[in-house]
Coordinates of C-alpha atoms in Angstrom, one line a residue:
M30 CA -22.5 38.9 -1.8
Q31 CA -23.2 40.5 -5.1
T32 CA -24.9 38.7 -8.0
P33 CA -22.4 38.3 -10.9
T34 CA -23.4 40.4 -13.9
S35 CA -21.3 38.9 -16.6
E36 CA -20.6 35.4 -18.0
R37 CA -16.9 36.0 -17.2
E38 CA -17.7 36.7 -13.6
R39 CA -20.0 33.7 -13.3
F40 CA -17.3 31.5 -14.7
R41 CA -14.8 32.9 -12.2
L42 CA -17.1 32.2 -9.3
W43 CA -17.9 28.7 -10.6
R44 CA -14.2 28.1 -10.8
V45 CA -13.8 29.2 -7.2
D46 CA -16.6 26.8 -6.2
G47 CA -14.9 24.0 -8.1
L48 CA -11.5 24.7 -6.5
L49 CA -13.0 24.8 -3.0
L50 CA -14.9 21.6 -3.5
A51 CA -11.9 19.9 -5.0
L52 CA -9.8 20.8 -2.0
A53 CA -12.4 19.5 0.5
L54 CA -12.9 16.3 -1.5
A55 CA -9.1 15.7 -1.9
L56 CA -8.6 16.1 1.9
F57 CA -11.5 13.9 2.7
L58 CA -10.7 11.1 0.2
A59 CA -7.1 11.1 1.3
L60 CA -8.1 10.7 4.9
G61 CA -11.0 8.4 4.4
G62 CA -9.5 6.1 1.7
H63 CA -6.3 5.3 3.6
Q64 CA -6.1 1.7 4.8
L65 CA -9.7 1.2 3.9
G66 CA -9.8 -2.5 5.0
L67 CA -9.3 -1.4 8.6
P68 CA -10.9 -1.7 11.1
G69 CA -12.3 -5.2 10.7
L70 CA -15.6 -5.7 8.9
H71 CA -18.4 -4.8 11.3
Y72 CA -21.5 -7.0 11.6
D73 CA -23.9 -4.2 10.5
E74 CA -21.8 -3.5 7.3
A75 CA -22.3 -7.1 6.2
K76 CA -25.8 -7.6 7.5
E77 CA -27.2 -4.3 6.2
A78 CA -25.6 -4.4 2.7
G79 CA -22.8 -6.8 2.0
N80 CA -24.5 -10.2 2.3
N81 CA -27.7 -9.5 0.4
A82 CA -25.7 -7.6 -2.3
L83 CA -23.4 -10.6 -2.6
Q84 CA -26.3 -13.0 -2.8
L85 CA -28.1 -11.0 -5.5
L86 CA -24.8 -10.5 -7.5
R87 CA -23.8 -14.2 -7.4
G88 CA -27.3 -15.7 -7.6
L89 CA -27.1 -17.2 -4.2
P90 CA -30.2 -17.9 -2.0
V91 CA -31.2 -14.5 -0.6
T92 CA -31.8 -14.4 3.2
A93 CA -34.3 -11.5 3.3
F94 CA -35.0 -10.0 6.7
R95 CA -38.1 -11.7 8.3
G96 CA -38.4 -13.5 4.9
A97 CA -40.0 -10.4 3.4
G98 CA -39.0 -9.8 -0.2
L99 CA -40.3 -9.4 -3.8
P100 CA -39.7 -12.4 -6.1
L101 CA -37.8 -11.6 -9.2
G102 CA -37.2 -14.7 -11.4
S103 CA -35.4 -17.2 -9.2
S104 CA -34.2 -14.5 -6.8
L105 CA -35.8 -12.6 -3.9
L106 CA -35.4 -8.8 -3.6
P107 CA -35.2 -7.9 0.2
L108 CA -37.5 -5.2 1.4
M109 CA -35.7 -4.3 4.6
V110 CA -32.6 -5.3 6.4
Q111 CA -33.9 -4.4 9.9
D112 CA -37.3 -3.4 11.2
Y113 CA -36.3 0.3 10.9
I114 CA -33.6 0.2 8.2
G115 CA -34.4 -0.3 4.5
A116 CA -32.5 -2.2 1.9
L117 CA -31.2 0.9 0.1
N118 CA -27.6 0.2 0.8
V119 CA -28.0 -3.4 -0.5
Y120 CA -28.9 -2.2 -4.0
M121 CA -26.4 0.6 -4.0
A122 CA -23.5 -1.8 -3.0
I123 CA -24.1 -4.3 -5.9
P124 CA -22.2 -2.2 -8.6
F125 CA -19.2 -1.7 -6.3
L126 CA -18.9 -5.5 -5.6
A127 CA -19.4 -6.2 -9.3
L128 CA -16.7 -3.8 -10.4
F129 CA -14.1 -4.3 -7.7
G130 CA -14.8 -7.8 -6.4
V131 CA -16.3 -9.0 -3.1
S132 CA -14.0 -7.4 -0.6
V133 CA -14.2 -5.0 2.4
P134 CA -12.6 -2.1 0.5
A135 CA -15.0 -2.5 -2.4
L136 CA -18.0 -2.5 0.0
R137 CA -16.7 0.6 1.8
L138 CA -16.2 2.5 -1.4
L139 CA -20.0 3.0 -1.4
P140 CA -20.3 5.0 1.8
L141 CA -17.0 6.8 1.1
L142 CA -18.5 8.2 -2.2
T143 CA -21.9 8.7 -0.4
A144 CA -20.0 10.9 2.1
S145 CA -18.3 12.8 -0.8
A146 CA -21.7 13.6 -2.2
T147 CA -22.7 14.9 1.3
L148 CA -19.8 17.3 1.2
V149 CA -20.8 18.6 -2.2
L150 CA -24.5 19.0 -1.0
L151 CA -23.4 20.7 2.2
Y152 CA -21.4 23.2 0.1
L153 CA -24.4 23.9 -2.1
L154 CA -26.7 24.2 0.9
A155 CA -24.5 26.5 2.8
K156 CA -23.9 28.6 -0.3
E157 CA -27.6 28.9 -0.9
A158 CA -28.4 29.9 2.7
F159 CA -25.3 31.9 3.7
G160 CA -23.0 32.5 0.9
R161 CA -19.8 31.1 -0.6
R162 CA -17.5 31.9 2.4
A163 CA -19.8 30.1 4.9
A164 CA -19.9 27.1 2.5
A165 CA -16.2 26.9 2.2
M166 CA -15.7 27.0 6.0
A167 CA -18.4 24.4 6.7
T168 CA -17.2 22.0 4.0
L169 CA -13.5 22.2 4.8
L170 CA -14.1 21.7 8.5
L171 CA -16.4 18.7 7.9
A172 CA -13.9 17.1 5.4
V173 CA -11.2 16.7 8.1
N174 CA -13.5 16.0 11.1
P175 CA -12.6 12.6 12.6
S176 CA -16.2 11.6 13.2
F177 CA -17.1 12.3 9.6
V178 CA -14.0 10.6 8.2
F179 CA -14.3 7.4 10.3
W180 CA -18.0 7.1 10.2
S181 CA -17.8 7.5 6.4
R182 CA -15.3 4.6 6.1
Q183 CA -17.8 2.3 7.7
G184 CA -20.8 4.3 6.5
I185 CA -23.1 1.3 6.1
F186 CA -22.6 0.8 9.9
V187 CA -24.1 4.2 10.6
T188 CA -26.4 4.3 7.4
N189 CA -24.6 7.4 6.3
V190 CA -26.7 7.6 3.2
T191 CA -29.3 9.3 5.4
A192 CA -26.9 12.3 5.9
T193 CA -26.7 12.6 2.1
L194 CA -30.5 12.5 1.8
A195 CA -30.8 15.0 4.7
A196 CA -28.5 17.5 3.1
A197 CA -30.2 17.1 -0.3
S198 CA -33.7 17.4 1.0
T199 CA -32.8 20.4 3.2
L200 CA -31.4 22.1 0.1
T201 CA -34.5 21.5 -2.0
A202 CA -36.8 22.4 0.9
L203 CA -35.0 25.7 1.3
R204 CA -35.3 26.4 -2.4
W205 CA -39.0 25.6 -2.3
W206 CA -39.6 27.7 0.8
R207 CA -38.0 30.7 -0.9
H208 CA -39.1 30.4 -4.5
R209 CA -42.2 28.1 -4.3
R210 CA -41.1 26.1 -7.4
P211 CA -43.3 22.9 -7.6
R212 CA -40.3 20.8 -8.6
D213 CA -38.5 21.6 -5.4
L214 CA -41.5 20.6 -3.4
Y215 CA -41.9 17.3 -5.2
V216 CA -38.2 16.4 -4.9
T217 CA -38.2 17.3 -1.2
A218 CA -41.2 15.0 -0.6
F219 CA -39.5 12.2 -2.5
L220 CA -36.2 12.6 -0.6
W221 CA -38.1 12.6 2.7
G222 CA -39.8 9.4 1.9
L223 CA -36.6 7.8 0.7
G224 CA -34.8 9.0 3.8
I225 CA -37.4 7.4 6.1
Y226 CA -37.1 4.2 4.1
A227 CA -33.3 4.3 4.4
K228 CA -33.6 4.6 8.2
L229 CA -36.6 5.5 10.3
L230 CA -34.6 8.1 12.4
F231 CA -34.8 10.3 9.3
V232 CA -38.1 11.6 10.8
W233 CA -35.9 13.6 13.2
I234 CA -34.5 15.5 10.2
I235 CA -38.0 16.1 8.9
G236 CA -39.2 17.3 12.3
A237 CA -36.3 19.7 12.6
I238 CA -36.9 21.2 9.2
I239 CA -40.6 21.6 9.9
G240 CA -39.8 23.1 13.3
V241 CA -37.4 25.6 11.8
C242 CA -39.9 26.6 9.2
A243 CA -42.6 27.1 11.9
I244 CA -40.2 29.2 14.0
S245 CA -39.5 31.4 10.9
Q246 CA -43.1 31.8 10.0
L247 CA -44.1 32.6 13.5
G248 CA -41.4 35.2 13.7
R249 CA -42.6 36.7 10.4
W250 CA -46.2 37.0 11.7
I251 CA -45.0 38.6 15.0
G252 CA -42.8 41.0 13.1
N253 CA -45.6 42.0 10.8
A254 CA -47.9 42.5 13.8
L255 CA -45.5 44.5 15.9
R256 CA -43.8 46.3 12.9
A257 CA -40.6 46.0 15.0
G258 CA -38.4 43.6 16.9
F259 CA -37.9 40.1 15.5
D260 CA -38.6 39.9 11.7
P261 CA -37.2 37.0 9.8
S262 CA -37.8 38.8 6.5
S263 CA -34.5 40.6 7.4
F264 CA -32.7 37.3 7.7
S265 CA -31.3 37.8 4.3
S266 CA -29.4 40.9 5.4
G267 CA -25.9 40.7 4.0
C268 CA -26.8 37.5 2.1
H269 CA -27.0 37.0 -1.6
S270 CA -30.2 35.0 -1.5
P271 CA -33.9 35.9 -0.9
S272 CA -35.4 35.8 2.6
L273 CA -36.5 32.5 4.1
T274 CA -40.1 33.5 4.2
S275 CA -40.5 35.5 1.0
R276 CA -43.6 33.9 -0.5
S277 CA -47.0 32.6 0.3
L278 CA -47.5 29.2 2.0
S279 CA -50.6 28.4 0.0
L280 CA -50.7 25.0 -1.9
S281 CA -53.2 23.9 -4.4
A282 CA -54.9 20.5 -3.9
R283 CA -53.2 19.1 -7.0
R284 CA -49.7 20.0 -5.8
L285 CA -50.4 18.7 -2.4
A286 CA -51.7 15.4 -3.8
L287 CA -48.6 15.1 -6.0
S288 CA -46.3 15.8 -3.0
V289 CA -48.0 13.1 -1.0
L290 CA -47.5 10.7 -3.9
C291 CA -43.9 11.6 -4.2
F292 CA -43.5 11.1 -0.5
V293 CA -45.2 7.7 -0.4
F294 CA -43.7 6.2 -3.5
P295 CA -40.2 5.5 -2.0
L296 CA -41.9 4.2 1.2
T297 CA -43.6 1.4 -0.8
P298 CA -41.1 -1.3 0.3
L299 CA -41.5 -0.3 4.0
I300 CA -45.3 -0.4 3.6
L301 CA -45.2 -3.8 1.9
F302 CA -42.8 -5.1 4.6
N303 CA -45.3 -4.1 7.4
F304 CA -48.3 -5.5 5.6
R305 CA -46.5 -8.9 5.6
T306 CA -44.7 -8.8 8.9
G307 CA -45.7 -5.8 11.0
G308 CA -42.1 -5.6 12.1
T309 CA -41.6 -1.8 12.1
L310 CA -44.9 -1.3 13.9
V311 CA -43.9 -3.9 16.5
S312 CA -40.5 -2.3 16.9
I313 CA -42.0 1.1 17.5
F314 CA -45.0 0.4 19.6
G315 CA -43.3 -2.3 21.6
N316 CA -40.5 0.0 22.7
L317 CA -42.3 3.3 23.4
D318 CA -41.9 3.1 27.1
S319 CA -38.6 1.2 27.5
S320 CA -36.5 0.1 24.5
Y321 CA -35.0 -3.3 23.7
Y322 CA -31.7 -2.0 25.1
G323 CA -33.3 -0.7 28.3
V324 CA -33.6 3.0 27.5
R325 CA -36.5 4.5 29.5
N326 CA -38.1 7.1 27.2
T327 CA -40.0 8.4 30.2
A328 CA -36.7 9.6 31.6
F329 CA -36.5 12.3 28.9
G330 CA -34.4 14.8 30.9
A331 CA -31.7 12.3 31.6
N332 CA -31.7 11.1 28.0
F333 CA -31.4 14.7 26.8
V334 CA -28.4 15.4 29.0
G335 CA -26.8 12.2 27.7
R336 CA -27.4 13.3 24.1
V337 CA -25.8 16.7 24.8
K338 CA -22.8 14.9 26.3
Q339 CA -22.6 12.8 23.1
L340 CA -22.7 16.0 21.0
L341 CA -19.7 17.3 22.9
A342 CA -17.9 14.0 22.4
L343 CA -18.8 14.3 18.7
L344 CA -17.0 17.6 18.5
R345 CA -14.0 16.3 20.4
G346 CA -13.9 13.1 18.3
D347 CA -12.8 11.0 21.3
H348 CA -15.5 8.3 20.9
F349 CA -13.5 6.0 18.6
W350 CA -12.0 3.9 21.3
Y351 CA -12.4 0.8 19.0
L352 CA -9.8 2.2 16.6
G353 CA -7.1 1.8 19.1
D354 CA -7.3 4.9 21.3
G355 CA -9.6 7.8 22.4
I356 CA -8.0 10.8 20.8
A357 CA -9.6 14.2 21.4
N358 CA -9.5 17.7 19.9
G359 CA -10.3 19.2 23.3
A360 CA -10.5 22.8 21.9
A361 CA -13.3 22.0 19.5
P362 CA -16.3 22.2 22.0
W363 CA -14.9 25.4 23.5
L364 CA -14.4 27.0 20.1
A365 CA -18.0 26.1 19.1
I366 CA -19.4 27.4 22.4
G367 CA -17.3 30.6 22.0
L368 CA -18.5 31.3 18.5
I369 CA -22.2 30.7 19.4
A370 CA -22.0 32.8 22.6
L371 CA -20.4 35.7 20.7
S372 CA -23.0 35.5 17.9
L373 CA -25.9 35.5 20.3
L374 CA -24.4 38.4 22.3
I375 CA -24.0 40.5 19.1
S376 CA -27.5 39.5 18.0
L377 CA -29.0 40.6 21.3
L378 CA -27.2 43.9 21.2
G379 CA -28.5 44.4 17.6
L380 CA -32.1 43.7 18.7
R381 CA -31.9 46.3 21.5
R382 CA -30.6 49.1 19.3
R383 CA -33.0 51.6 17.6
P384 CA -32.9 52.1 14.7
R385 CA -31.4 48.7 14.2
P386 CA -28.7 48.4 11.5
S387 CA -29.0 45.0 9.8
F388 CA -25.3 44.4 10.0
L389 CA -25.5 44.3 13.8
I390 CA -27.1 40.9 13.5
P391 CA -24.5 38.4 12.2
H392 CA -26.5 36.0 10.0
P393 CA -29.7 35.6 11.9
L394 CA -30.3 32.6 9.7
A395 CA -27.4 31.0 11.6
L396 CA -29.6 31.1 14.7
L397 CA -32.2 29.0 12.8
S398 CA -29.4 26.5 11.9
L399 CA -28.7 26.2 15.6
A400 CA -32.4 25.7 16.3
F401 CA -32.3 22.9 13.7
C402 CA -29.6 21.1 15.7
F403 CA -31.3 21.7 19.0
L404 CA -34.6 20.3 17.7
F405 CA -32.8 17.2 16.3
V406 CA -31.2 16.6 19.7
V407 CA -34.5 17.0 21.5
Q408 CA -36.2 14.4 19.2
S409 CA -33.3 12.0 19.5
S410 CA -33.7 11.8 23.2
F411 CA -36.6 9.5 22.5
T412 CA -35.6 6.2 20.9
V413 CA -36.9 2.7 20.3
S414 CA -33.4 1.3 20.2
D415 CA -30.6 3.0 22.2
L416 CA -29.0 6.3 22.6
F417 CA -26.3 5.4 20.2
I418 CA -23.8 8.2 19.4
T419 CA -23.8 6.9 15.8
H420 CA -27.3 8.5 15.4
Y421 CA -25.4 11.8 15.1
A422 CA -23.9 10.7 11.8
I423 CA -27.0 12.2 10.1
L424 CA -26.7 15.5 12.1
L425 CA -23.0 16.0 11.6
P426 CA -23.2 18.1 8.3
F427 CA -25.7 20.4 9.9
V428 CA -23.4 21.0 12.9
F429 CA -20.8 22.3 10.6
L430 CA -23.4 24.2 8.5
A431 CA -24.2 26.1 11.7
V432 CA -20.5 26.7 12.5
G433 CA -19.9 28.0 9.0
A434 CA -22.9 30.3 9.2
I435 CA -22.0 31.7 12.6
A436 CA -18.4 32.3 11.7
D437 CA -19.4 34.0 8.4
G438 CA -21.9 36.1 10.2
L439 CA -19.2 37.2 12.7
L440 CA -16.8 38.0 9.9
R441 CA -19.5 40.1 8.1
W442 CA -20.2 42.0 11.3
G443 CA -16.5 42.5 11.9
G444 CA -16.1 43.9 8.4
R445 CA -19.0 46.3 8.7
A446 CA -19.1 47.4 12.4
R447 CA -17.7 50.9 12.9
R448 CA -16.1 50.5 16.3
G449 CA -13.9 47.5 17.1
G450 CA -15.5 45.3 14.6
R451 CA -12.3 44.5 12.6
A452 CA -10.6 43.4 15.8
L453 CA -13.0 40.4 15.6
L454 CA -11.7 39.1 12.2
V455 CA -8.4 37.7 13.4
P456 CA -9.8 35.8 16.5
V457 CA -12.6 34.2 14.3
L458 CA -10.1 33.1 11.6
V459 CA -7.7 31.8 14.2
A460 CA -10.5 29.8 15.9
L461 CA -11.5 28.2 12.6
I462 CA -7.9 27.3 11.7
W463 CA -7.2 26.0 15.2
W464 CA -10.4 23.8 15.0
G465 CA -9.6 22.5 11.5
A466 CA -5.9 21.8 12.3
G467 CA -6.9 20.1 15.5
D468 CA -9.4 17.8 13.8
L469 CA -6.9 17.0 11.0
W470 CA -4.3 16.0 13.6
V471 CA -6.7 13.9 15.5
T472 CA -7.7 12.1 12.3
V473 CA -4.1 11.4 11.4
R474 CA -3.4 10.1 14.9
Y475 CA -6.4 7.8 14.7
H476 CA -5.0 6.3 11.5
R477 CA -1.7 5.6 13.3
A478 CA -3.6 4.0 16.2
L479 CA -5.7 1.9 13.8
A480 CA -2.6 0.6 11.9
A481 CA -1.3 -0.7 15.2
S482 CA -4.5 -2.1 16.7
G483 CA -6.4 -3.3 13.6
G484 CA -9.6 -2.4 15.6
H485 CA -11.0 -3.7 18.8
A486 CA -14.1 -5.7 19.8
A487 CA -16.8 -5.9 17.1
H488 CA -14.4 -3.9 14.8
S489 CA -11.4 -6.1 15.2
D490 CA -9.6 -7.3 12.1
A491 CA -9.2 -10.7 13.9
I492 CA -12.5 -11.5 12.1
Y493 CA -10.4 -11.8 8.9
D494 CA -8.2 -14.5 10.6
L495 CA -11.2 -16.4 11.8
A496 CA -12.8 -16.3 8.3
E497 CA -9.6 -17.5 6.7
Y498 CA -9.3 -20.4 9.2
L499 CA -12.8 -21.6 8.7
D500 CA -12.5 -21.4 4.9
A501 CA -9.2 -23.2 4.9
H502 CA -10.3 -26.0 7.2
D503 CA -13.6 -26.5 5.3
V504 CA -15.8 -25.5 8.2
R505 CA -18.9 -24.6 6.3
S506 CA -21.6 -24.3 9.0
P507 CA -20.2 -23.3 12.4
L508 CA -22.7 -22.6 15.2
V509 CA -22.4 -19.0 16.5
L510 CA -23.2 -18.5 20.2
D511 CA -22.9 -14.7 20.3
W512 CA -23.7 -11.7 18.1
G513 CA -21.1 -10.1 15.8
M514 CA -19.7 -13.1 13.9
E515 CA -22.2 -14.6 11.5
A516 CA -22.7 -11.8 8.9
P517 CA -19.0 -10.8 8.5
L518 CA -17.9 -14.5 8.2
Y519 CA -20.5 -15.1 5.4
F520 CA -19.3 -12.0 3.5
L521 CA -15.6 -12.5 3.9
T522 CA -15.8 -16.0 2.6
A523 CA -18.2 -15.0 -0.3
G524 CA -20.9 -17.3 1.1
R525 CA -18.7 -20.4 1.4
V526 CA -19.0 -20.4 5.2
Q527 CA -22.6 -20.1 6.3
P528 CA -22.7 -19.7 10.1
A529 CA -25.9 -20.3 12.0
E530 CA -26.8 -18.0 14.9
V531 CA -28.3 -20.2 17.7
F532 CA -27.9 -17.9 20.7
G533 CA -31.4 -16.3 20.3
Y534 CA -32.1 -12.6 20.2
E535 CA -35.0 -12.5 22.7
Q536 CA -32.9 -11.5 25.7
L537 CA -29.5 -10.0 26.2
D538 CA -28.7 -11.2 29.7
A539 CA -29.9 -14.8 29.5
P540 CA -30.9 -17.5 27.0
D541 CA -34.5 -17.7 25.8
A542 CA -36.7 -20.7 26.8
G543 CA -35.9 -22.6 23.6
F544 CA -32.2 -22.3 23.7
V545 CA -31.6 -25.5 25.6
E546 CA -33.5 -27.7 23.1
R547 CA -31.8 -26.0 20.2
L548 CA -28.4 -26.6 21.6
R549 CA -29.1 -30.2 22.6
F550 CA -30.0 -31.0 19.0
F551 CA -26.6 -29.7 17.8
L552 CA -24.6 -31.4 20.6
D553 CA -25.7 -34.8 19.2
D554 CA -23.5 -34.2 16.2
P555 CA -19.8 -34.4 17.2
S556 CA -18.6 -32.7 13.9
N557 CA -20.2 -29.4 14.9
V558 CA -18.0 -26.4 15.5
Y559 CA -19.0 -23.7 18.0
L560 CA -17.9 -20.1 18.0
F561 CA -17.7 -17.9 21.1
H562 CA -16.5 -14.5 22.2
V563 CA -14.3 -14.4 25.2
P564 CA -16.3 -13.4 28.3
E565 CA -15.4 -9.7 28.4
E566 CA -16.5 -9.3 24.7
T567 CA -19.7 -11.4 25.0
V568 CA -22.9 -9.4 24.1
F569 CA -25.6 -12.1 24.6
R570 CA -24.7 -13.4 28.0
G571 CA -25.3 -16.8 29.7
R572 CA -25.0 -19.0 26.6
R573 CA -21.5 -20.3 27.3
E574 CA -22.5 -21.4 30.8
V575 CA -25.5 -23.4 29.4
F576 CA -23.3 -24.9 26.7
D577 CA -20.8 -26.2 29.2
R578 CA -23.6 -27.6 31.4
L579 CA -25.4 -29.4 28.6
A580 CA -22.1 -30.8 27.3
A581 CA -21.3 -32.2 30.7
E582 CA -24.8 -33.7 31.1
A583 CA -24.3 -35.4 27.7
G584 CA -21.0 -36.9 28.7
L585 CA -19.0 -34.5 26.5
V586 CA -16.2 -32.1 27.2
P587 CA -15.6 -28.9 25.3
H588 CA -12.2 -28.7 23.5
V589 CA -10.8 -25.4 22.3
E590 CA -9.4 -26.0 18.8
A591 CA -8.3 -22.5 18.0
V592 CA -8.1 -19.0 19.5
F593 CA -8.0 -15.8 17.6
Y594 CA -6.3 -12.6 18.9
E595 CA -6.4 -8.9 18.2
R596 CA -3.1 -7.3 17.2
S597 CA -2.5 -6.3 20.8
G598 CA -2.4 -10.0 21.8
R599 CA -5.8 -9.8 23.4
M600 CA -8.0 -12.9 22.9
I601 CA -11.3 -12.3 21.2
F602 CA -12.7 -15.4 19.3
V603 CA -12.7 -19.0 20.5
L604 CA -13.4 -22.0 18.2
T605 CA -14.6 -25.0 20.2
R606 CA -15.6 -28.6 19.5
V607 CA -17.0 -31.2 21.9
E608 CA -15.5 -34.7 22.5
P609 CA -16.6 -37.7 24.6
L610 CA -15.2 -37.8 28.1

């Protein structure tokens, strides 16, 4: 793409950028903002942002994770919300709750706008690396993608701010790599530190960026040595921007020191948290072999295969069963595979030809974007938690960055190749339109399913009915015997209902050693209310059976006071009291 030579031309191109971004944002906000209160408030949304933000806003006692916080007047500023998740969302959520009130839509406006920023950053990144056309294709496809839309609505649940930081830091890293401006290096270092603080899995993004840079530098060295074959300095062929490896890698001691300071500064809360609790270190080193959820990290091959399957599900979009159905764009994986295969084939043909015209290689930088995704998937096959598909929320923009780059490279090749090249233009454009239209249709159908279901399981809007019942009946301290209820109930009642989790987190499949004594203490008070999931929705198993046994031993009988149902009529929550026989 040619560099504009006049102010008028620059203005025209900026207007094009603005119109393309406006279209992408309009599509995304229309899809993401519809019925924002559904599905029901998830536990992680309340626990990892809503509750602490509410407490700080209203001056309520702050329940900092592991009790670790910084005192500020009469309040306490939480350092972390989980051992590997920082409190960044907490502080970002406060203005939204202050402006729009304590509600689920107000809380979800934060991740919705965070995702909008990700779209803008993706456009800028793709434009910087590949050009305006690639940026438009990548951004428009991402804007209607069902995974991006529905993960953004509940973005605190997937810590989607990490995707924003990943796109921003990749953009600044690319600019530093090409131009060696110190400010780009410092900003990149700061964003990397902030990303790790936001969620520890951000290290996968850093690893992928460093890996891609290493591949590029190695290719440059080999190209210089052989004076032929692979030479990443030609990566800019057909692009408007300089090559990826255009300048020296040397860094002065001063710049290196400043970069380290920029990196460490946003990690200060994480460092303080571990000085006080050691929680992150315990979480990492205690789960290196087998994680809390039973993932065996030694079974790397099986984990990698599972991650690849998840990537395919990500493209299809059929993993949102809890919205009411599993709806798929079955063509998306095949279209992606077809575009990649065609690009690789043309690249190999171009490498074999002597002399090698640059246009025979459709955006070799696109191959590096594929390498970025591959390196991320490899790293994510090792985890201290579980192989959650939600981990891919941070990778999703880069998947479409690669798609936009590959498609643009093919279109460039088709426009320049002498024989048969133009015949490629129509199939590529049809593939992209087919993909985008399929994703849009899947997203619309998910909204229809969600309006009917209200959400299932931990995402059910039945939690709203339960919160309303407890608040109306003045039940202020119910005892929760399974995961998923305590945090949403606290937020939905603005702290008026303060449930107590007594089930114990030590084991998933059976109560811990102290559970019996804890429960006996509560059974002595007949006014206590107990909250359960129905058996098929129970996460921490074995607690209900012990409850029934201890009640019988104490001469008490459990009495179901209220049952709460999903919109489908499926039972999910049970409110129980105990009475004398």
